[in-house]
Tab-separated table of C-alpha atoms and ligand atoms in Angstrom:
chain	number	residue	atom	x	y	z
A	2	UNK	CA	91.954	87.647	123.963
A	3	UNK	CA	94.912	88.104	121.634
A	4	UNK	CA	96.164	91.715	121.704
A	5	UNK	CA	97.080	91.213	118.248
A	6	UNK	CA	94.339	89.991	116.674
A	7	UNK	CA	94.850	92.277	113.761
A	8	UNK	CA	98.235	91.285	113.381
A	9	UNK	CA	99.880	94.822	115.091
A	10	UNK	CA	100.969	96.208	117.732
A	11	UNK	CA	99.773	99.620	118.709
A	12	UNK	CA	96.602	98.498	119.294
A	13	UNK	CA	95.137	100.454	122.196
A	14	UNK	CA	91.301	99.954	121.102
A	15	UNK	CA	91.638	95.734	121.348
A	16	UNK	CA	93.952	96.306	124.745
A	17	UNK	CA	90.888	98.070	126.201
A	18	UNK	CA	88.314	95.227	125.323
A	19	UNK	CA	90.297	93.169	126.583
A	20	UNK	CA	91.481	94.953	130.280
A	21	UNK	CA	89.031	97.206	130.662
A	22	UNK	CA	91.228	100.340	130.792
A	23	UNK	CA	90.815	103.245	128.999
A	24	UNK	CA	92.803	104.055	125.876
A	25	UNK	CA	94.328	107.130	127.176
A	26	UNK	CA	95.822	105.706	130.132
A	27	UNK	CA	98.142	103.127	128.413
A	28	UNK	CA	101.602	103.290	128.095
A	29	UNK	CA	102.008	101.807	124.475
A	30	UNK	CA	105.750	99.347	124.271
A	31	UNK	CA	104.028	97.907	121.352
A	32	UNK	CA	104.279	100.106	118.351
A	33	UNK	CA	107.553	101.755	117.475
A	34	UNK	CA	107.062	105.514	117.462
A	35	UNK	CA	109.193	108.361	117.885
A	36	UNK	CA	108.120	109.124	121.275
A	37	UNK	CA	108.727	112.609	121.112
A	38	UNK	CA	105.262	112.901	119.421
A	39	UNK	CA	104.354	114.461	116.165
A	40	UNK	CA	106.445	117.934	115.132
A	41	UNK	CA	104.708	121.159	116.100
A	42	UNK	CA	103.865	122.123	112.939
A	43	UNK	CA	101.617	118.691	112.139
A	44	UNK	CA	98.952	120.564	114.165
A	45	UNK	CA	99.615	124.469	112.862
A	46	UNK	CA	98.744	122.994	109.445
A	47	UNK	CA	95.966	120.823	110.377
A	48	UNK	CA	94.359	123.865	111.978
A	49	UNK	CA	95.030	126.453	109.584
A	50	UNK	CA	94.906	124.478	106.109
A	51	UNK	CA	92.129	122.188	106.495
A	52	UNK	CA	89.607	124.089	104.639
A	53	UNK	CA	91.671	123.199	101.328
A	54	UNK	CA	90.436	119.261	102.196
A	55	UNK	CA	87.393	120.666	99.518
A	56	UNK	CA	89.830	120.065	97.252
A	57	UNK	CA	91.412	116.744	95.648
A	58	UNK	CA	94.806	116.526	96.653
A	59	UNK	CA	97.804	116.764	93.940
A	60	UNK	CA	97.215	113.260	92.166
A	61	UNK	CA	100.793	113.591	90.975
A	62	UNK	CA	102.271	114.785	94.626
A	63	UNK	CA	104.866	116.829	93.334
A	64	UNK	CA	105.498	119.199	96.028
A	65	UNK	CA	106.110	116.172	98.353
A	66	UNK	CA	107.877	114.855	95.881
A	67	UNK	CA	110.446	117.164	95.494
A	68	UNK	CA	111.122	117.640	98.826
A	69	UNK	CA	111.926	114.343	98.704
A	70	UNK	CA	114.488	114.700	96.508
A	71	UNK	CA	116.043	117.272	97.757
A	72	UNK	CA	116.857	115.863	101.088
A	73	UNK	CA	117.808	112.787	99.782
A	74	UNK	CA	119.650	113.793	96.946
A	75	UNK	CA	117.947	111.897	94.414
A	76	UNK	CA	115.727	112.478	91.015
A	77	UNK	CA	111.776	112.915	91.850
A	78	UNK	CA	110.879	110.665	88.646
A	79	UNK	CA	112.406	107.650	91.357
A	80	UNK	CA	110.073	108.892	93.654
A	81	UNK	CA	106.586	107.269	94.431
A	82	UNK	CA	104.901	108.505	97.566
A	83	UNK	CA	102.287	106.320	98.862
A	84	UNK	CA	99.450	105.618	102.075
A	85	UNK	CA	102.006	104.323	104.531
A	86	UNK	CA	104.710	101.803	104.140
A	87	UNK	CA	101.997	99.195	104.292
A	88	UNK	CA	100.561	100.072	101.069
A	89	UNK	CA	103.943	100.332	98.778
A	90	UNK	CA	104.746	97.041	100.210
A	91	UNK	CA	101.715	95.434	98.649
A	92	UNK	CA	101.624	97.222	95.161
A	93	UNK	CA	105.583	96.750	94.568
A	94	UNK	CA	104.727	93.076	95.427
A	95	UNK	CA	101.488	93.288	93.103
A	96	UNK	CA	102.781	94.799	90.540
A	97	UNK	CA	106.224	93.124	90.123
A	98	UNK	CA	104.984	89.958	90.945
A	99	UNK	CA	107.717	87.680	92.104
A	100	UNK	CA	107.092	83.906	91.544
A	101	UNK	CA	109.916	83.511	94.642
A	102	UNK	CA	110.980	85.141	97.130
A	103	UNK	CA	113.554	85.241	99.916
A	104	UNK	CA	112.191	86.621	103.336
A	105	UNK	CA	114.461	86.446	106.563
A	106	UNK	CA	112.723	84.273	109.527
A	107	UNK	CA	111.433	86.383	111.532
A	108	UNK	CA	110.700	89.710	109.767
A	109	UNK	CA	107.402	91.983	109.469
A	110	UNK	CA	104.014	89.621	108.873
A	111	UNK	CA	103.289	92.405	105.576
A	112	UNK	CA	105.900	90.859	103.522
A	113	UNK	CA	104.478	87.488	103.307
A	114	UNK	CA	101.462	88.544	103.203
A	115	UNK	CA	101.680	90.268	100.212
A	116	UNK	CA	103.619	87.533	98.376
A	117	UNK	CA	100.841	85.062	99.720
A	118	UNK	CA	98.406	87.777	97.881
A	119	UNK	CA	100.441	87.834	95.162
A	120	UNK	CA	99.992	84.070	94.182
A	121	UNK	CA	103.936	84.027	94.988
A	122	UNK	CA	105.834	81.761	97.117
A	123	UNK	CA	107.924	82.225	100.048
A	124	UNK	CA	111.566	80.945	100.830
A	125	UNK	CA	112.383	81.817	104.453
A	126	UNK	CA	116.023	82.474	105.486
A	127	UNK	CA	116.286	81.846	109.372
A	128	UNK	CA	118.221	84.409	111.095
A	129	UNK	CA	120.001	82.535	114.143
A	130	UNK	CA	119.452	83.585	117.651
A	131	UNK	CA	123.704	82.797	118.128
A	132	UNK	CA	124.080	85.320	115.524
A	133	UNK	CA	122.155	87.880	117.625
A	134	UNK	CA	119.575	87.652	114.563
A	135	UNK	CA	121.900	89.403	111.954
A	136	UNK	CA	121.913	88.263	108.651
A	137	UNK	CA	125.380	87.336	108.211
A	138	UNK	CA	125.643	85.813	104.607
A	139	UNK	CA	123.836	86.996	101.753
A	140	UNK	CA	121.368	84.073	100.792
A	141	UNK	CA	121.899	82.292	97.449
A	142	UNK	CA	118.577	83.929	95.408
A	143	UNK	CA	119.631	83.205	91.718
A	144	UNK	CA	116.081	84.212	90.109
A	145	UNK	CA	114.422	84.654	93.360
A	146	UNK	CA	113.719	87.715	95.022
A	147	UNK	CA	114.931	89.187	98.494
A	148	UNK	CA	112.613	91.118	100.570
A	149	UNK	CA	114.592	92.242	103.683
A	150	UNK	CA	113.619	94.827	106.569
A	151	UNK	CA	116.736	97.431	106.709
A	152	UNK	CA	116.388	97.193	109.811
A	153	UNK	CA	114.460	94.442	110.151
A	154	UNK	CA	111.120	94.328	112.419
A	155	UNK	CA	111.157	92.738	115.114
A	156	UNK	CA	115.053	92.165	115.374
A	157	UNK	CA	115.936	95.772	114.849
A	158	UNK	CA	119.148	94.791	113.119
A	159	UNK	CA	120.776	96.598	109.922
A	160	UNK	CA	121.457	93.994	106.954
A	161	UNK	CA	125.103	94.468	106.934
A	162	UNK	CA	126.576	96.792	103.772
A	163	UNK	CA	128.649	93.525	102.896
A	164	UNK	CA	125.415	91.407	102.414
A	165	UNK	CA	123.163	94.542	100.906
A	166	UNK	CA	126.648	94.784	98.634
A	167	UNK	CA	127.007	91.396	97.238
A	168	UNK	CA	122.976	90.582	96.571
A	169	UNK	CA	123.384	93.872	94.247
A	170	UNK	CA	126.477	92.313	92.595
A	171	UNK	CA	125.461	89.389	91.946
A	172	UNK	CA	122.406	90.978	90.240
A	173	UNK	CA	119.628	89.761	92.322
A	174	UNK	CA	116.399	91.382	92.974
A	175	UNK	CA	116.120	93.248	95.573
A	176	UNK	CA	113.042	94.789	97.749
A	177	UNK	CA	114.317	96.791	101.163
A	178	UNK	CA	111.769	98.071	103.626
A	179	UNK	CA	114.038	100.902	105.272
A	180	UNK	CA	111.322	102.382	107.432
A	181	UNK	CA	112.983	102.707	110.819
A	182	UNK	CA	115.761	103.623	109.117
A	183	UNK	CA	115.606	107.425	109.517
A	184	UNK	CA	116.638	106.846	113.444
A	185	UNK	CA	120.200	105.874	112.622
A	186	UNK	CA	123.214	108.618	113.129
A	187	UNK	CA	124.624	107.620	109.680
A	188	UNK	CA	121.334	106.668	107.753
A	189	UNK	CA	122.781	108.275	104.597
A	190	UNK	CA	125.730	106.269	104.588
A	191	UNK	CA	123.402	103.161	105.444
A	192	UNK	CA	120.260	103.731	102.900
A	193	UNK	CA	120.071	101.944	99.881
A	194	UNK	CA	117.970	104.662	98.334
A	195	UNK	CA	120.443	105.779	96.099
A	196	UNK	CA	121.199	102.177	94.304
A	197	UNK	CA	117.443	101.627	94.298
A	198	UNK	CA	116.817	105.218	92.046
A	199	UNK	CA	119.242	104.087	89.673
A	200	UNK	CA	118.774	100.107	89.308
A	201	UNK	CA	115.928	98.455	87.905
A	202	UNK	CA	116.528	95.228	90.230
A	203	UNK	CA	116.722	97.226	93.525
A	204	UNK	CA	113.376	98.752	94.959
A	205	UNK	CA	113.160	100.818	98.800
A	206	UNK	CA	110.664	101.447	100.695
A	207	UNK	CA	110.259	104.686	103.623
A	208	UNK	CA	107.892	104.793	105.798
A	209	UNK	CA	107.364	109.049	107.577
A	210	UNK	CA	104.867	107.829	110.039
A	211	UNK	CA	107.723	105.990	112.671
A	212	UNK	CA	110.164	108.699	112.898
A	213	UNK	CA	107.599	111.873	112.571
A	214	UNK	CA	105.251	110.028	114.495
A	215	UNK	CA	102.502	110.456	112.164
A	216	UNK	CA	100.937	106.673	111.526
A	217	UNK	CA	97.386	108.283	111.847
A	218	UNK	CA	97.707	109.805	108.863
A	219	UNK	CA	99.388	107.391	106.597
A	220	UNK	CA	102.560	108.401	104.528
A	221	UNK	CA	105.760	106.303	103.112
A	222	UNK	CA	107.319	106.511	99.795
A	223	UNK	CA	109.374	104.384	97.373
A	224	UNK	CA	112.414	104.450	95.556
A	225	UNK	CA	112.739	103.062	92.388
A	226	UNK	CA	114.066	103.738	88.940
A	227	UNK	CA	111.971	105.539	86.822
A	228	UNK	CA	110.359	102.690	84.674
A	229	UNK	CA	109.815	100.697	87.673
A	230	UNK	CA	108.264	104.030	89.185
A	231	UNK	CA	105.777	104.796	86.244
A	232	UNK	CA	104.558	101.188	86.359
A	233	UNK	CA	103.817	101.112	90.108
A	234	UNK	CA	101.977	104.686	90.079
A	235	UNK	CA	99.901	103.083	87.226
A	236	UNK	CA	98.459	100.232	89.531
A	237	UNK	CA	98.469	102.592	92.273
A	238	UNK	CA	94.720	103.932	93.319
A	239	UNK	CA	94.278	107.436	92.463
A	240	UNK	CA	94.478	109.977	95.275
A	241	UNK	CA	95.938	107.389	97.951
A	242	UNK	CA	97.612	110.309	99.176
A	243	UNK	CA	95.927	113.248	100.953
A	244	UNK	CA	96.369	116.503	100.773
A	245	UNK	CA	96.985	117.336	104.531
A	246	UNK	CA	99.451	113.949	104.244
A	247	UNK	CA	100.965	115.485	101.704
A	248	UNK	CA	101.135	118.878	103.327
A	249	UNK	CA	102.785	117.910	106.327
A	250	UNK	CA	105.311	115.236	104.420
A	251	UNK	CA	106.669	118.374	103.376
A	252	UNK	CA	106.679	119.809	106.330
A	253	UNK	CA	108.499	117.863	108.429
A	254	UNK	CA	111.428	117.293	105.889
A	255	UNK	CA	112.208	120.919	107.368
A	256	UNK	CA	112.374	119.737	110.913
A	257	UNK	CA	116.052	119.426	111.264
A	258	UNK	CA	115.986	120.419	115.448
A	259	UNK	CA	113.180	117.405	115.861
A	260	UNK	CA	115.189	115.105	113.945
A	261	UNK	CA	118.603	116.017	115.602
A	262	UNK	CA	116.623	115.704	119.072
A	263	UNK	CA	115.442	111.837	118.335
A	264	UNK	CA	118.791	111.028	116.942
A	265	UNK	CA	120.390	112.324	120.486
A	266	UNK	CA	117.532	110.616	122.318
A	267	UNK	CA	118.277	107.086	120.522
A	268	UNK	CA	121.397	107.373	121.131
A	269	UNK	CA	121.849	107.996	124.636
A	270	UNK	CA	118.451	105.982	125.680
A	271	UNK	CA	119.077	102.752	123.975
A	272	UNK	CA	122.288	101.872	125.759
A	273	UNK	CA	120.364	102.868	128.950
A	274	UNK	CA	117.754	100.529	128.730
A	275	UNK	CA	119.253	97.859	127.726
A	276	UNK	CA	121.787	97.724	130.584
A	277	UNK	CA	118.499	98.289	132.623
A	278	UNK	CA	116.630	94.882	130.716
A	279	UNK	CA	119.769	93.332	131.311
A	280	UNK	CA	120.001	93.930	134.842
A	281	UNK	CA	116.475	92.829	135.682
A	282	UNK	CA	117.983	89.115	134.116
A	283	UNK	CA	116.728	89.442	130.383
A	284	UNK	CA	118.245	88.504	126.959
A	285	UNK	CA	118.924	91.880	125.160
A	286	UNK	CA	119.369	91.633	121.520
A	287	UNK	CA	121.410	94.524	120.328
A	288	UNK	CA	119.175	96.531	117.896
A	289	UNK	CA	120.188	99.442	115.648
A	290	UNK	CA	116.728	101.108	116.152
A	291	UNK	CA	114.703	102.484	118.328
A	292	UNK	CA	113.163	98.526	119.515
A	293	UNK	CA	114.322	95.845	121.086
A	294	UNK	CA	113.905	92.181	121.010
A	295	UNK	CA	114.013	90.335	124.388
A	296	UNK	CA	113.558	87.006	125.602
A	297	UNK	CA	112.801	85.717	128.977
A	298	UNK	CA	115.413	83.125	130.364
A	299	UNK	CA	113.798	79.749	131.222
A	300	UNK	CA	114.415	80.181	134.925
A	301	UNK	CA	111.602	83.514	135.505
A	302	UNK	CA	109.122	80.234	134.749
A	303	UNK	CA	107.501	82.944	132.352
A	304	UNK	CA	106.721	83.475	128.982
A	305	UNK	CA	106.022	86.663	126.781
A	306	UNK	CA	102.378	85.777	126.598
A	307	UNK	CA	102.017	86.078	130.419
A	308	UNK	CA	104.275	88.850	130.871
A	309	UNK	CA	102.183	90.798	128.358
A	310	UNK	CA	98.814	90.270	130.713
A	311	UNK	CA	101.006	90.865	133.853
A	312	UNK	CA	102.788	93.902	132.347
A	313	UNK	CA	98.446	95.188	131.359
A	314	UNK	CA	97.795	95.107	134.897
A	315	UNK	CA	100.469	97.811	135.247
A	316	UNK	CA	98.708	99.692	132.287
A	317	UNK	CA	101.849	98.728	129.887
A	318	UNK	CA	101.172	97.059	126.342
A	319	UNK	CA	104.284	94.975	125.396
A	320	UNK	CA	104.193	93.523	122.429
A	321	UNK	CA	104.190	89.397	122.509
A	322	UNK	CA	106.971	88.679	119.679
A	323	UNK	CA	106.646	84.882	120.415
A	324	UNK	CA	103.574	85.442	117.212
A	325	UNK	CA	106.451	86.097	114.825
A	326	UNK	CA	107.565	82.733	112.649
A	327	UNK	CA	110.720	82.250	113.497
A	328	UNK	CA	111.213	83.768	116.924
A	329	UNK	CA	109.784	80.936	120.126
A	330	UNK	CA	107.295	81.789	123.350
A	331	UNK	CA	110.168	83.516	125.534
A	332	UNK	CA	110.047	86.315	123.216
A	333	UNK	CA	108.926	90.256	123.296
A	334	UNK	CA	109.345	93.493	121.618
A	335	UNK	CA	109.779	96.851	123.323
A	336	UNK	CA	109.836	100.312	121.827
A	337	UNK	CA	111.982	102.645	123.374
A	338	UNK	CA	110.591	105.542	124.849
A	339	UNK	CA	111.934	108.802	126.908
A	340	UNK	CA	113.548	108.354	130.339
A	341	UNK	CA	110.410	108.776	132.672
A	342	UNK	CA	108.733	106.480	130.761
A	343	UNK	CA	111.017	103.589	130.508
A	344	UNK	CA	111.592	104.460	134.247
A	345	UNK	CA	108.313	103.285	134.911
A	346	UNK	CA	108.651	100.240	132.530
A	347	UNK	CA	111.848	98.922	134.318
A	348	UNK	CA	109.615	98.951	137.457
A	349	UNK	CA	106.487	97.623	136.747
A	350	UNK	CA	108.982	94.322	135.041
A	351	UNK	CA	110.430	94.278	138.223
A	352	UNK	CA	107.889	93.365	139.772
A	353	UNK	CA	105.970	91.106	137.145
A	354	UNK	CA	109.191	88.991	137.113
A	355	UNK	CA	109.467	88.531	140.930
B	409	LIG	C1	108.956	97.091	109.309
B	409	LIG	C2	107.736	97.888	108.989
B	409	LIG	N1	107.549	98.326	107.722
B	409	LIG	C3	106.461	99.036	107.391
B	409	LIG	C4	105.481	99.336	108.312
B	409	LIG	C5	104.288	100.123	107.881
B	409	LIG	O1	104.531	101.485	108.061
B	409	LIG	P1	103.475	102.587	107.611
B	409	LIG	O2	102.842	103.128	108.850
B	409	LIG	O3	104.297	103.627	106.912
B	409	LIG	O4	102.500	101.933	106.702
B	409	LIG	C6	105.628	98.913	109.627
B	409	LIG	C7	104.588	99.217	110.638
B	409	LIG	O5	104.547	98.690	111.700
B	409	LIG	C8	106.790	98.174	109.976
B	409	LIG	O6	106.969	97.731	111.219
């Protein structure tokens, strides 16, 4: 059976039909979270405020809102909060409608599905394994569109600020998803957030469910100028945001310590396992997140497909990249997780590779 038959990682429920092993005893590679676990105070307010679920939640989300822009130093009339990433990505699409657009080969399945939904067409723009999967040049668009992952899933690469910088020159429409973005050092410097609040052509998209570690209960917002913002919140379904969501979007802006703490993990973990993948014989791809891409060299006779059910055995979900266009069979993703963890991972490969 396909562990991602629903097109995800993460998927602990399908993992367990398929092996047999109970959900709470896998150690998930496959979805990208902070591993760190949701902030304290997710659960104080979950305890203490869900008697207010009797009521509908603010339709207009303003306290969320601006909290928003606050910390990110923009206007809350650019803000639009919606359920997740996943569903801001399919109304911008929806709404806006592009007839083209430009989407780098391999990036996150959503995006082309929601052009495909759309009744648009897609132009893929490969991103070349000798160029360690960066997008180096800024593609050609004219009237198209460009929907790029900043960083991209599953490469885990930035879109350089020369690339970002000439598409918005030359006037071209732009759609970033930016949410893993949060776990850079210098995200500020890096977002795009503050172009998209003040240009019509330029539209971002946050996700808070990586970094907080929060994808249970669904929250992402978008950045967009004010027009653009008014339109989407008209085709948006009422009350797609709940109240606790909303709650504890607020909440965790204030987190500083927990976001300090993942930044310092990140930092100091990444570099560690990748010497570690490299060691056991991988292909690293250098990644500006907290995942990486990896291939298997020709000579372990394996390929990511295998490794994933050899990898199960040890109770590990990895997940199989080789199901991404673009990327071929020797190919696998791996969240990075906290020392004891990825301690256990760089053993259990060991031994599924000899
Ligand atoms: C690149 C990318 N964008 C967006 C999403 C969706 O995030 P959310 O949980 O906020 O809907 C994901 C989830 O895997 C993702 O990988």
């Amino acid at each position: 059976m396909e562990l991602e038959r629903y097109g995800h990682g993460g998927d602990l429920l399908t993992a367990t039909e398929a092996f047999g092993r109970p959900e709470e005893d896998w150690l998930d590679y496959s979805s990208n979270m902070n591993p760190f676990g949701p902030p304290e105070v997710v659960g104080e307010l979950m305890r203490e405020r869900w008697r207010d679920i009797a009521r509908y939640p603010d339709p207009a989300a303003r306290g969320l809102r601006n909290k928003l822009s606050q910390a990110y130093g923009i206007p809350p009339e650019s803000i639009l909060v919606g359920n997740g990433a996943a569903e801001l990505i399919d109304l911008v699409v929806r709404e806006l409608r592009p007839a083209e657009t430009i989407l780098a080969r391999p990036s996150f399945t959503e995006y082309e599905d929601a052009v495909r939904k759309a009744g648009g067409r897609t132009i893929p723009e490969p991103l070349l394994r000798e160029c360690a999967f960066e997008l180096s040049n800024a593609p050609d668009a004219g009237e198209r569109t460009v929907f790029l992952g900043h960083p991209n899933n599953p490469t885990g690469r930035i879109v350089p600020a020369r690339v970002l910088d000439a598409l918005r020159l030359s006037g071209t429409r732009m759609m970033l998803d930016e949410a893993f973005l949060d776990f850079l050092p210098d995200e500020e410097g890096i977002s795009y957030i503050r172009h998209a609040a003040e240009s019509p052509r330029i539209q971002v998209i946050r996700s808070m469910t990586k970094f907080y570690a929060i994808p249970g209960i669904r929250l992402g917002f978008l950045v967009a100028h004010p027009d653009i913002v008014r339109r989407l919140k008209g085709a948006q379904t009422h009350w797609s945001v709940n109240f606790l969501a909303q709650l504890i979007g607020e909440a965790v802006l204030d987190e500083r310590a927990y976001a300090e703490r993942t930044r310092a993990w990140l930092q100091e973990e990444r570099p560690w396992l990748m010497g570690e993948l490299s060691r056991l014989g991988l292909t690293v791809f250098p990644s500006d997140t907290n995942f990486l891409l990896v291939s298997l060299p020709g000579e372990t006779g394996m390929d990511a497909r295998r490794l994933q059910r050899a990898m199960a055995r040890h109770g590990i979900l990895i997940r199989d990249a080789s199901l991404f266009d673009g990327l071929d069979a020797s190919c696998f993703r791996l969240a990075i997780r906290l020392r004891r963890d990825n301690e256990r991972l760089i053993r259990a490969l060991k031994e599924a590779l000899s």
